[in-house]
Amino acid sequence: PSFWFSEAATVAAADRSEIDILRLLLNFDAVHGLYYLAMHVWLSWAGITEFTARLPSSLAVGVAAAGLVVLGRLVADRPTAWAAAAAFTVLPRTLWAAVEARSYALTAAVAVWLTVVVVIAAARRSSALWALYALTLTLAIFVFMYLGLLVLAHAVTIALGRNKRQLLPFVIAVAAGLALASPLIALAAGQREHQLWWIGGGGYLSGVFGEQ
């Protein structure tokens, strides 16, 4: 089908020049900046059609499913891993994200692989892997700022698991990741009134917990 409203916003942003995209991000829409820049590069090469604009989302769902296979093998067994990946790919919301020219599928992929990194880092107790977690967390926040909240689930996982002594390195890695992402967080926070003008009454937090 033809582009709908949100997809048209993606195409309109990605079809701008690099300077115009930078102006858009600095003044209005920093929270989607990395996705728009990636789509700009892709669509400049592939051309703009419904198929080319949506293809990256389909590939991102594949990357997320692959990550679930890896994660499943780390915490369970092969049948569980493949069952989780198969269930994920047929969820209605996953299928929707896979055929939409928005950043939701990419967000899911980054979330899965960030979780893979934290599981491996906690098990192997490696400073290099915790540094990788910090960098991946920074990337995750640049893809979708609310992915920073995923560290709360990771903290509970470590605190209740067999690697409790890795909680301190985890906290240090989270602090480093948040520090690296702080310019984007500050910029996006300053743009929240423009981003959420359509939400009535509830203010900024209603954009997190629901819609009116």
CSV table of C-alpha atoms in Angstrom, one decimal:
chain,number,residue,atom,x,y,z
A,1,PRO,CA,0.0,0.0,0.0
A,2,SER,CA,0.9,3.6,-0.3
A,3,PHE,CA,2.8,5.4,2.4
A,4,TRP,CA,0.7,6.5,5.4
A,5,PHE,CA,1.3,9.6,7.5
A,6,SER,CA,4.2,8.5,9.7
A,7,GLU,CA,6.0,6.8,6.8
A,8,ALA,CA,5.6,9.9,4.8
A,9,ALA,CA,7.4,11.8,7.6
A,10,THR,CA,10.3,9.3,7.3
A,11,VAL,CA,10.6,9.8,3.6
A,12,ALA,CA,10.2,13.6,3.9
A,13,ALA,CA,13.1,13.7,6.4
A,14,ALA,CA,15.3,11.2,4.6
A,15,ASP,CA,14.9,12.9,1.2
A,16,ARG,CA,16.4,16.2,2.5
A,17,SER,CA,20.0,17.2,2.1
A,18,GLU,CA,22.5,16.5,4.8
A,19,ILE,CA,22.4,20.1,6.0
A,20,ASP,CA,18.6,20.2,6.0
A,21,ILE,CA,18.5,16.9,8.0
A,22,LEU,CA,20.9,18.4,10.5
A,23,ARG,CA,18.7,21.5,10.9
A,24,LEU,CA,15.7,19.3,11.4
A,25,LEU,CA,17.4,17.3,14.1
A,26,LEU,CA,18.8,20.2,16.0
A,27,ASN,CA,15.6,22.1,16.0
A,28,PHE,CA,12.7,19.6,16.1
A,29,ASP,CA,13.3,15.9,15.8
A,30,ALA,CA,16.6,14.8,17.3
A,31,VAL,CA,15.1,11.7,18.8
A,32,HIS,CA,14.8,10.0,15.3
A,33,GLY,CA,18.1,11.4,14.0
A,34,LEU,CA,20.1,8.3,13.6
A,35,TYR,CA,17.3,6.5,11.8
A,36,TYR,CA,16.7,9.4,9.4
A,37,LEU,CA,20.4,9.7,8.5
A,38,ALA,CA,20.6,5.9,7.9
A,39,MET,CA,17.5,6.1,5.7
A,40,HIS,CA,18.9,9.1,3.9
A,41,VAL,CA,22.0,7.1,2.9
A,42,TRP,CA,20.0,4.0,1.9
A,43,LEU,CA,17.3,5.9,-0.1
A,44,SER,CA,19.9,8.0,-1.9
A,45,TRP,CA,21.3,4.8,-3.3
A,46,ALA,CA,18.2,2.7,-3.7
A,47,GLY,CA,15.7,5.3,-4.7
A,48,ILE,CA,12.4,6.0,-2.9
A,49,THR,CA,9.5,3.5,-3.3
A,50,GLU,CA,7.3,1.8,-0.8
A,51,PHE,CA,9.4,-1.3,-1.2
A,52,THR,CA,12.8,0.3,-0.7
A,53,ALA,CA,11.6,2.4,2.2
A,54,ARG,CA,10.2,-0.6,4.1
A,55,LEU,CA,12.9,-3.1,3.3
A,56,PRO,CA,15.3,-2.0,6.1
A,57,SER,CA,12.6,-2.7,8.6
A,58,SER,CA,12.1,-6.2,7.3
A,59,LEU,CA,15.9,-6.8,7.5
A,60,ALA,CA,15.9,-5.4,11.1
A,61,VAL,CA,13.3,-7.9,12.2
A,62,GLY,CA,15.5,-10.6,10.8
A,63,VAL,CA,18.4,-9.3,12.8
A,64,ALA,CA,16.3,-9.2,15.9
A,65,ALA,CA,15.2,-12.8,15.3
A,66,ALA,CA,18.8,-13.9,14.9
A,67,GLY,CA,19.6,-12.1,18.2
A,68,LEU,CA,16.8,-14.1,19.9
A,69,VAL,CA,18.3,-17.3,18.7
A,70,VAL,CA,21.7,-16.3,20.2
A,71,LEU,CA,20.0,-15.1,23.4
A,72,GLY,CA,18.0,-18.3,23.7
A,73,ARG,CA,21.1,-20.5,23.3
A,74,LEU,CA,22.8,-18.4,26.0
A,75,VAL,CA,20.1,-18.8,28.6
A,76,ALA,CA,18.3,-22.1,27.5
A,77,ASP,CA,18.7,-24.6,24.7
A,78,ARG,CA,18.5,-24.7,20.9
A,79,PRO,CA,14.8,-25.7,20.7
A,80,THR,CA,13.8,-22.8,23.1
A,81,ALA,CA,16.0,-20.4,21.1
A,82,TRP,CA,14.4,-21.3,17.8
A,83,ALA,CA,10.9,-21.3,19.3
A,84,ALA,CA,11.4,-17.8,20.7
A,85,ALA,CA,12.6,-16.5,17.4
A,86,ALA,CA,9.7,-18.1,15.5
A,87,ALA,CA,7.1,-16.8,17.9
A,88,PHE,CA,8.7,-13.3,17.7
A,89,THR,CA,8.5,-13.2,13.9
A,90,VAL,CA,4.8,-14.0,13.8
A,91,LEU,CA,3.6,-11.6,16.4
A,92,PRO,CA,1.2,-9.1,14.8
A,93,ARG,CA,3.2,-6.1,16.1
A,94,THR,CA,6.4,-7.6,14.8
A,95,LEU,CA,4.9,-8.1,11.3
A,96,TRP,CA,3.6,-4.6,11.4
A,97,ALA,CA,7.0,-3.2,12.3
A,98,ALA,CA,8.6,-5.3,9.5
A,99,VAL,CA,6.6,-3.6,6.8
A,100,GLU,CA,6.6,-0.1,8.1
A,101,ALA,CA,9.1,2.6,7.1
A,102,ARG,CA,9.7,3.7,10.7
A,103,SER,CA,12.3,2.8,13.3
A,104,TYR,CA,10.4,0.3,15.4
A,105,ALA,CA,12.0,-2.8,13.9
A,106,LEU,CA,15.4,-1.3,14.3
A,107,THR,CA,14.6,-0.5,17.9
A,108,ALA,CA,13.6,-4.2,18.5
A,109,ALA,CA,16.8,-5.4,16.9
A,110,VAL,CA,19.0,-3.1,19.0
A,111,ALA,CA,17.1,-4.1,22.2
A,112,VAL,CA,17.7,-7.8,21.6
A,113,TRP,CA,21.4,-7.4,20.9
A,114,LEU,CA,21.9,-5.1,23.8
A,115,THR,CA,20.5,-7.9,26.0
A,116,VAL,CA,22.8,-10.4,24.4
A,117,VAL,CA,25.8,-8.3,25.2
A,118,VAL,CA,24.8,-7.9,28.9
A,119,VAL,CA,24.3,-11.6,29.3
A,120,ILE,CA,27.7,-12.4,27.8
A,121,ALA,CA,29.4,-9.6,29.7
A,122,ALA,CA,28.0,-10.8,33.0
A,123,ALA,CA,29.0,-14.4,32.4
A,124,ARG,CA,32.5,-13.7,31.2
A,125,ARG,CA,33.3,-10.9,33.6
A,126,SER,CA,35.3,-9.0,31.0
A,127,SER,CA,36.1,-5.3,31.1
A,128,ALA,CA,36.2,-5.2,27.3
A,129,LEU,CA,32.7,-6.6,27.1
A,130,TRP,CA,31.4,-4.1,29.6
A,131,ALA,CA,32.9,-1.4,27.5
A,132,LEU,CA,31.1,-2.9,24.5
A,133,TYR,CA,27.9,-2.8,26.6
A,134,ALA,CA,28.4,0.9,27.3
A,135,LEU,CA,28.9,1.7,23.6
A,136,THR,CA,25.9,-0.5,22.6
A,137,LEU,CA,23.7,1.3,25.1
A,138,THR,CA,24.8,4.6,23.7
A,139,LEU,CA,23.8,3.4,20.2
A,140,ALA,CA,20.5,2.1,21.6
A,141,ILE,CA,19.6,5.5,23.0
A,142,PHE,CA,20.5,7.2,19.8
A,143,VAL,CA,18.2,4.8,17.9
A,144,PHE,CA,15.3,5.2,20.4
A,145,MET,CA,15.8,7.2,23.6
A,146,TYR,CA,13.5,5.1,25.8
A,147,LEU,CA,15.7,2.1,25.2
A,148,GLY,CA,17.7,3.5,28.0
A,149,LEU,CA,15.0,2.2,30.3
A,150,LEU,CA,16.0,-1.3,29.3
A,151,VAL,CA,18.9,-1.1,31.8
A,152,LEU,CA,16.4,-1.4,34.6
A,153,ALA,CA,15.4,-4.9,33.4
A,154,HIS,CA,19.1,-5.8,32.9
A,155,ALA,CA,19.9,-4.6,36.5
A,156,VAL,CA,17.2,-6.9,37.9
A,157,THR,CA,18.4,-9.8,35.7
A,158,ILE,CA,22.0,-9.4,37.1
A,159,ALA,CA,20.9,-8.8,40.7
A,160,LEU,CA,18.7,-12.0,40.8
A,161,GLY,CA,21.0,-14.1,38.7
A,162,ARG,CA,24.2,-16.1,39.3
A,163,ASN,CA,26.5,-13.1,38.5
A,164,LYS,CA,25.6,-10.7,41.3
A,165,ARG,CA,29.2,-9.5,41.6
A,166,GLN,CA,28.9,-8.0,38.1
A,167,LEU,CA,26.4,-5.5,39.3
A,168,LEU,CA,29.1,-2.8,40.0
A,169,PRO,CA,30.8,-3.2,36.5
A,170,PHE,CA,27.3,-3.1,35.0
A,171,VAL,CA,26.5,0.2,36.9
A,172,ILE,CA,29.7,1.7,35.7
A,173,ALA,CA,29.0,0.7,32.1
A,174,VAL,CA,25.5,2.1,32.3
A,175,ALA,CA,26.9,5.4,33.7
A,176,ALA,CA,29.4,5.6,30.8
A,177,GLY,CA,26.7,4.8,28.2
A,178,LEU,CA,24.4,7.5,29.6
A,179,ALA,CA,27.2,10.0,29.7
A,180,LEU,CA,28.0,9.4,26.1
A,181,ALA,CA,24.4,9.7,25.1
A,182,SER,CA,23.7,12.8,27.3
A,183,PRO,CA,24.0,15.4,24.5
A,184,LEU,CA,21.2,13.7,22.6
A,185,ILE,CA,19.1,13.2,25.8
A,186,ALA,CA,19.5,16.9,26.6
A,187,LEU,CA,18.7,18.0,23.1
A,188,ALA,CA,15.6,15.7,22.8
A,189,ALA,CA,14.3,16.8,26.2
A,190,GLY,CA,14.4,20.4,25.0
A,191,GLN,CA,12.3,19.5,22.0
A,192,ARG,CA,9.6,17.6,23.9
A,193,GLU,CA,7.0,20.4,23.7
A,194,HIS,CA,7.2,20.3,19.9
A,195,GLN,CA,7.3,16.5,19.8
A,196,LEU,CA,4.3,16.0,22.1
A,197,TRP,CA,2.1,18.9,21.3
A,198,TRP,CA,-0.7,16.5,20.2
A,199,ILE,CA,-1.0,15.0,23.7
A,200,GLY,CA,-3.5,16.9,25.8
A,201,GLY,CA,-3.6,17.3,29.5
A,202,GLY,CA,-1.2,14.6,30.7
A,203,GLY,CA,2.1,16.3,29.9
A,204,TYR,CA,5.3,14.6,29.0
A,205,LEU,CA,4.9,11.4,31.0
A,206,SER,CA,1.6,10.6,29.3
A,207,GLY,CA,3.7,10.1,26.1
A,208,VAL,CA,5.4,7.3,27.9
A,209,PHE,CA,2.5,5.6,29.6
A,210,GLY,CA,-0.3,6.1,27.2
A,211,GLU,CA,-2.2,8.4,24.8
A,212,GLN,CA,-5.2,10.6,25.2
